[in-house]
Tab-separated table of C-alpha atoms in Angstrom:
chain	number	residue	atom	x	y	z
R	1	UNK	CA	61.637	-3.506	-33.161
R	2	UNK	CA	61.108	-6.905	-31.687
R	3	UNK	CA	63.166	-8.652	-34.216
R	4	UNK	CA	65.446	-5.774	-34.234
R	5	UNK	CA	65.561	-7.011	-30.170
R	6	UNK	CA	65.693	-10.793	-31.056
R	7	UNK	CA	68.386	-10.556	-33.501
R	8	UNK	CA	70.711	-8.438	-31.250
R	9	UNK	CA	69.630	-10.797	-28.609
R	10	UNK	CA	71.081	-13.519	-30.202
R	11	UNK	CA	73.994	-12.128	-31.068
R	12	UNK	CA	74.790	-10.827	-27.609
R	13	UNK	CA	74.632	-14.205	-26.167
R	14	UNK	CA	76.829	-15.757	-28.617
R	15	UNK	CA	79.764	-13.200	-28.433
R	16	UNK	CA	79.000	-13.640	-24.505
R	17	UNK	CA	79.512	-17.343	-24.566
R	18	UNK	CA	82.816	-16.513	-26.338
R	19	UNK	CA	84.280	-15.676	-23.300
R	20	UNK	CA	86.958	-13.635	-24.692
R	21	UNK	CA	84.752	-11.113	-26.635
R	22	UNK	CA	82.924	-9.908	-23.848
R	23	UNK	CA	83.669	-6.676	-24.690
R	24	UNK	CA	81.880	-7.216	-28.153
R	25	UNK	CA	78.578	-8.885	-26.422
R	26	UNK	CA	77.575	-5.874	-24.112
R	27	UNK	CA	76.408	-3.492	-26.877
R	28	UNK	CA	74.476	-5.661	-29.158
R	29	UNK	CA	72.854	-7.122	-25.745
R	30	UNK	CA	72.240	-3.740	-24.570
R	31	UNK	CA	70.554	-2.279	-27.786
R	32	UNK	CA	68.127	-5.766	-27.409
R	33	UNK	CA	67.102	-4.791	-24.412
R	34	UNK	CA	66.573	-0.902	-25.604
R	35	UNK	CA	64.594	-1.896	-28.323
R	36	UNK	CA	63.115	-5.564	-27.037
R	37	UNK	CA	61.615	-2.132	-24.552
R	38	UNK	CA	60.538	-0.429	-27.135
R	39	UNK	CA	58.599	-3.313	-28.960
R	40	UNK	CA	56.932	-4.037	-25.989
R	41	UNK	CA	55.634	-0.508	-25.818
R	42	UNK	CA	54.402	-0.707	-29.532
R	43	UNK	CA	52.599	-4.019	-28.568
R	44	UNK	CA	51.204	-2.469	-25.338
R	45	UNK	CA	49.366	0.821	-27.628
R	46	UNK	CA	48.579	-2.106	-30.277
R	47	UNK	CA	50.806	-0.550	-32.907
R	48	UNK	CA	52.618	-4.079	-33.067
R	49	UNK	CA	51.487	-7.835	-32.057
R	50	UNK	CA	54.992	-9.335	-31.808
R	51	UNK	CA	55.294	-9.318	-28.159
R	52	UNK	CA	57.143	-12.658	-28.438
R	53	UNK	CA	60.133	-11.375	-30.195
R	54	UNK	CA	60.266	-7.897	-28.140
R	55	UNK	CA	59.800	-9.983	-25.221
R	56	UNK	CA	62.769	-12.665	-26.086
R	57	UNK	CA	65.068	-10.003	-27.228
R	58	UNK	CA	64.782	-8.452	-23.886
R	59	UNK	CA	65.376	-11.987	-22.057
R	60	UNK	CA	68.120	-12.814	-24.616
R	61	UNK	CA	69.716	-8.926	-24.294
R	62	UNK	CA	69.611	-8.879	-20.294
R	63	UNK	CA	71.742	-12.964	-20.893
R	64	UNK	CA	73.971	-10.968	-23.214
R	65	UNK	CA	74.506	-8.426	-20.549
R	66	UNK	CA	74.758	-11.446	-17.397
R	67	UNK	CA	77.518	-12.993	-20.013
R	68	UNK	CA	79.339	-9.817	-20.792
R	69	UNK	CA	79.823	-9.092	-16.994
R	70	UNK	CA	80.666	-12.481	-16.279
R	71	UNK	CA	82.862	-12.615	-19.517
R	72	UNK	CA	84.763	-9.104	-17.763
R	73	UNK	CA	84.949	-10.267	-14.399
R	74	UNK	CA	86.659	-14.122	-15.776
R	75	UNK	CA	88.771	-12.043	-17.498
R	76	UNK	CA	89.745	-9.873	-14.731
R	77	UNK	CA	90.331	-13.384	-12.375
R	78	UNK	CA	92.044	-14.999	-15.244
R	79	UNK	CA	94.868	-11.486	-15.677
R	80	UNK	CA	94.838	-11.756	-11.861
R	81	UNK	CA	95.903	-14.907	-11.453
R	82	UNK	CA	98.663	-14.684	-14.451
R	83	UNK	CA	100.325	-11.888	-13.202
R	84	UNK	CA	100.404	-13.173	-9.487
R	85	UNK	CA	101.302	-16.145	-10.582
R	86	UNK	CA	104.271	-14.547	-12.660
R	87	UNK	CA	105.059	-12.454	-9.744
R	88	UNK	CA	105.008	-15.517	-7.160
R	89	UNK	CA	107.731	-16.626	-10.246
R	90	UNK	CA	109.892	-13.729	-10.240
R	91	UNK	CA	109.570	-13.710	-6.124
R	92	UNK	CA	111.401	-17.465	-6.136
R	93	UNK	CA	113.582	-16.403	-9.237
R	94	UNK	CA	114.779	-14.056	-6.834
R	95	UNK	CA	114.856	-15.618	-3.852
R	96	UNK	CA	116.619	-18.470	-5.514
R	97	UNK	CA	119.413	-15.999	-6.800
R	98	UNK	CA	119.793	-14.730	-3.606
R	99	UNK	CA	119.756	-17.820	-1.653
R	100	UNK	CA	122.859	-19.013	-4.152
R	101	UNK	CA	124.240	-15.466	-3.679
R	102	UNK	CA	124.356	-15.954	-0.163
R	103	UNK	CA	125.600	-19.332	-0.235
R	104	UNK	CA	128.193	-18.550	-2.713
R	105	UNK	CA	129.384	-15.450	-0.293
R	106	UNK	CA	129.655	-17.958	2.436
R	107	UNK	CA	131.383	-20.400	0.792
R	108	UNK	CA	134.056	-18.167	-0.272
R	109	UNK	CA	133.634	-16.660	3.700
R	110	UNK	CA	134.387	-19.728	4.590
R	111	UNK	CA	137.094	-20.825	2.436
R	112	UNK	CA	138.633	-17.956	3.217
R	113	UNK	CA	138.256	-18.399	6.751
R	114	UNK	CA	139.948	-22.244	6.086
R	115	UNK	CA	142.491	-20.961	4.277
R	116	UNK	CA	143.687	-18.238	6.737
R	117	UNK	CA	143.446	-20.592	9.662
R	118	UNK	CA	145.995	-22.976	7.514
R	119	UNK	CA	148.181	-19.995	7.134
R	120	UNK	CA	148.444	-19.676	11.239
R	121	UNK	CA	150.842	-22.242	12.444
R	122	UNK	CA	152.822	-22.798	15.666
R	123	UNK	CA	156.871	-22.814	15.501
R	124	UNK	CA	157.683	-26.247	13.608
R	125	UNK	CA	155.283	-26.701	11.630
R	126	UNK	CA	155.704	-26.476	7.922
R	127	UNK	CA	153.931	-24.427	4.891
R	128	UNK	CA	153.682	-24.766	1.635
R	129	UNK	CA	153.596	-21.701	-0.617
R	130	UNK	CA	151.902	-21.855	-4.175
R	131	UNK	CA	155.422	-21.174	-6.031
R	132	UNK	CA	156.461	-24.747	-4.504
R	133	UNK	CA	158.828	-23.409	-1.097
R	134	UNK	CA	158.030	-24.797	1.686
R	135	UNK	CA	158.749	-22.878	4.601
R	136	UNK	CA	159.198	-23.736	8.497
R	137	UNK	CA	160.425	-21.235	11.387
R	138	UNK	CA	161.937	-22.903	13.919
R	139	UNK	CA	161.178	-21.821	17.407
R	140	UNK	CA	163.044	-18.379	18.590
R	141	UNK	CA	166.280	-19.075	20.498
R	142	UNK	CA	167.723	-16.795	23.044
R	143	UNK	CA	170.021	-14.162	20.944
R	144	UNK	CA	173.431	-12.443	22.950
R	145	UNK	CA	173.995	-8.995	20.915
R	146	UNK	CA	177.612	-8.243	20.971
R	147	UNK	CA	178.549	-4.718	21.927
R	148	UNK	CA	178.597	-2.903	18.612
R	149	UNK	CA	174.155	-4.171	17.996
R	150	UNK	CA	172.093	-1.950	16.649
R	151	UNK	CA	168.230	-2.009	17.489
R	152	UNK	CA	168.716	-3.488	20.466
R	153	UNK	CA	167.929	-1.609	23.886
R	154	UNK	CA	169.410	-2.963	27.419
R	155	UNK	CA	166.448	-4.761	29.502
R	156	UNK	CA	165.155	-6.174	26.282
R	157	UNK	CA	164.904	-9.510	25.205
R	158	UNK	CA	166.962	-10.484	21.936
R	159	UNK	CA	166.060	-13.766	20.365
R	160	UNK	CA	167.557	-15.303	17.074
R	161	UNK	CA	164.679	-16.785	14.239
R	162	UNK	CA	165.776	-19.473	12.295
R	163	UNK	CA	163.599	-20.066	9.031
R	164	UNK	CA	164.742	-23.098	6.350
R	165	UNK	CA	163.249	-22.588	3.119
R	166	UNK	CA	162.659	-25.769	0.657
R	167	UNK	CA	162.220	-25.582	-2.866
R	168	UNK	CA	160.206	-28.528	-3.560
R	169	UNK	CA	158.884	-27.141	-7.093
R	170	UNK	CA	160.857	-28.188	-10.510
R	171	UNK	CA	162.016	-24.567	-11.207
R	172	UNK	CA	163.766	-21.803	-9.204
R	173	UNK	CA	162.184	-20.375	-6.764
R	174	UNK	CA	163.059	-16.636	-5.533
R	175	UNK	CA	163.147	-15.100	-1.823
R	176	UNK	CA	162.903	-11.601	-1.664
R	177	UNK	CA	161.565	-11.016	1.475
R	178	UNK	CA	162.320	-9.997	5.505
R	179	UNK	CA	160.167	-11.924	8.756
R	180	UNK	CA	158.032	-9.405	10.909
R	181	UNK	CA	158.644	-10.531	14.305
R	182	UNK	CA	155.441	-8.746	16.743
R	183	UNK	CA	155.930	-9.553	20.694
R	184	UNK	CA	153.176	-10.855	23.077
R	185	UNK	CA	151.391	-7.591	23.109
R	186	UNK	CA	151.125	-7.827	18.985
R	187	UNK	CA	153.720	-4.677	18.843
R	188	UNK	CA	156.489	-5.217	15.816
R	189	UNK	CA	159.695	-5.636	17.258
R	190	UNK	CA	163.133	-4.657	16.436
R	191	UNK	CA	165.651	-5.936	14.329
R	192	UNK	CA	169.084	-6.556	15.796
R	193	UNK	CA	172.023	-6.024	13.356
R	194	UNK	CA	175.234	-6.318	15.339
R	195	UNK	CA	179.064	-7.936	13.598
R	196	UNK	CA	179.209	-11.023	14.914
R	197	UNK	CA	178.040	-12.403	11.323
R	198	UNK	CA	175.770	-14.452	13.134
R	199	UNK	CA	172.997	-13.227	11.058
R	200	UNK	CA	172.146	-14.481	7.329
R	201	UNK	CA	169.417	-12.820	4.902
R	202	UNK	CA	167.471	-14.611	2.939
R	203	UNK	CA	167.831	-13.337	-0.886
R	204	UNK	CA	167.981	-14.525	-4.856
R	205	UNK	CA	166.739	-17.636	-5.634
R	206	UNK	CA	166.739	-21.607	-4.723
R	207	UNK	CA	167.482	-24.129	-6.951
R	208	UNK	CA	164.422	-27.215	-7.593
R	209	UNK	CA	165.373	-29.881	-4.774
R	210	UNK	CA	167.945	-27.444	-2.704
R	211	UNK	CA	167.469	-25.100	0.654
R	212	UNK	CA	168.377	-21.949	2.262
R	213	UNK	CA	168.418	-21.219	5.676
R	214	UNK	CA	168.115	-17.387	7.114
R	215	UNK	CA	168.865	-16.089	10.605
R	216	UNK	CA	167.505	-13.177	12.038
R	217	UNK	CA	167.239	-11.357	15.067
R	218	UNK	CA	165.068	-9.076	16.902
R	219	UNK	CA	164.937	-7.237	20.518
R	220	UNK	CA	161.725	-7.814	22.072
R	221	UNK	CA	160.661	-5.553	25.030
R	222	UNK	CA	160.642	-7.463	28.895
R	223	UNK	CA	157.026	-6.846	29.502
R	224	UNK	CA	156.142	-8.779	25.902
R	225	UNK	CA	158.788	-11.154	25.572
R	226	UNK	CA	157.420	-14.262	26.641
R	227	UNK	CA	155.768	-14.875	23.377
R	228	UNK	CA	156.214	-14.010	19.511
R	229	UNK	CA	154.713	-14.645	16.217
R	230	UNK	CA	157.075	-14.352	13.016
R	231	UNK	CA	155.404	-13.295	9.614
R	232	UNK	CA	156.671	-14.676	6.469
R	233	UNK	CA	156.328	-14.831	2.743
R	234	UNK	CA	159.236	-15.405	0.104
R	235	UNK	CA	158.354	-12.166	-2.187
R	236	UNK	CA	157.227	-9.849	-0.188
R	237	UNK	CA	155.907	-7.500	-3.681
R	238	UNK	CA	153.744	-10.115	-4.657
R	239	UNK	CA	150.743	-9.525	-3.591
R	240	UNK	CA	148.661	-12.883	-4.768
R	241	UNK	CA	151.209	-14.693	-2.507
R	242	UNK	CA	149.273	-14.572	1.141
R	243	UNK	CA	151.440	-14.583	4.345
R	244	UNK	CA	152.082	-17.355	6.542
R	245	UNK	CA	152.281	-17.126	10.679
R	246	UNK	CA	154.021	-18.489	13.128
R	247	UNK	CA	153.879	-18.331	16.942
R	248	UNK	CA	154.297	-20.124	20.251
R	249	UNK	CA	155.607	-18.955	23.171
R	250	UNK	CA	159.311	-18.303	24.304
């Protein structure tokens, strides 16, 4: 029994110090103590005189047991810290991709923002479309229907838009599109047809290097006419072309 005990003893400490088969140490360590115990009993009824052996594979099976709990608990620390440390990884993947995320969303907020406050102009100023027109609507003049109009009521104010479009691109360039004219209180407005042929649609296409000028008018109401903003865009389908807007007051 006691070298039974000293053997295991030794074992137990050296899969112990091996701190990664811990859970190979405890048993061996264990049965040292067990029979390291029972040796000592043997030596006590003086069935057995080596008390050294029972007594060092008791010693060496309660290290075997100190290194088997130690081995368990390192091993628990050691899992610990890997798996926080690959969560504390995955918590600044992620907060990475969704600082970009949000950067990238208000980039684009503000881009759009810039591009939309380029698209708002006062009566004058020029734009520049993508398909190469450039586009300018002149500020409203005061319009006199003739007596045949249509869309015009009495009391309201009629005023005549002007708009001179510029192909500046190296190909034709189509227009197919009307202005929205809204009044002061942002309320679309009328348009005024009458036969004085004063009036001129914009339509087909311009030539690279050549212009087209369109006249148009529209009846605004008294209590809204003292300002207007005309909408504009040369195809009106095509939805990838944004509108542009002019206003200013009257």
């Amino acid at each position: 029994m006691g070298i039974t005990a000293l053997v295991l003893g030794i074992i137990g400490i050296v899969l112990g110090l091996a701190v990664f088969l811990f859970w190979l140490s405890w048993l061996p360590a264990l049965l040292a103590v067990i029979f390291g115990i029972i040796g000592l009993s043997y030596v006590r009824k003086g069935t057995a005189n080596n008390r050294g052996m029972a007594l060092g594979g008791v010693i060496m099976g309660g290290i075997g047991l100190l290194l088997s709990v130690g081995g368990g608990v390192i091993s628990v620390l050691v899992v610990k810290g890997a798996n926080d440390s690959a969560e504390d990884n995955v918590l600044q993947v992620e907060a990475s991709a969704e600082a970009e995320d949000r950067e990238a969303v208000e980039k684009a907020e503000r881009e759009a923002e810039a591009a939309a406050a380029a698209r708002r102009l006062s009566f004058g100023e020029p734009f520049l479309f993508e398909n190469g027109l450039k586009v300018t609507v002149e500020k409203p003049k005061p319009f006199e229907p003739d007596e045949f109009a249509n869309g015009h009521a009495k009391g309201n104010k009629a005023i005549e838009v002007t708009i001179t479009v510029v192909n500046t691109g190296k190909k034709p360039a189509p227009i197919e599109s009307m202005p929205y004219v809204f009044d002061a209180a942002g309320a679309d407005t009328d348009l005024v047809i009458d036969g004085s042929g004063r009036q001129k649609i914009l339509h087909d296409s311009i030539p690279p290097g050549k212009q087209a000028i369109g006249r148009y008018a529209f009846s605004l109401p008294p209590t809204a006419a003292n300002r207007a903003e005309v909408e504009f865009t040369p195809v009106l389908m095509d939805l990838n072309m944004p509108d542009a807007r002019w206003s200013g007051s009257l």
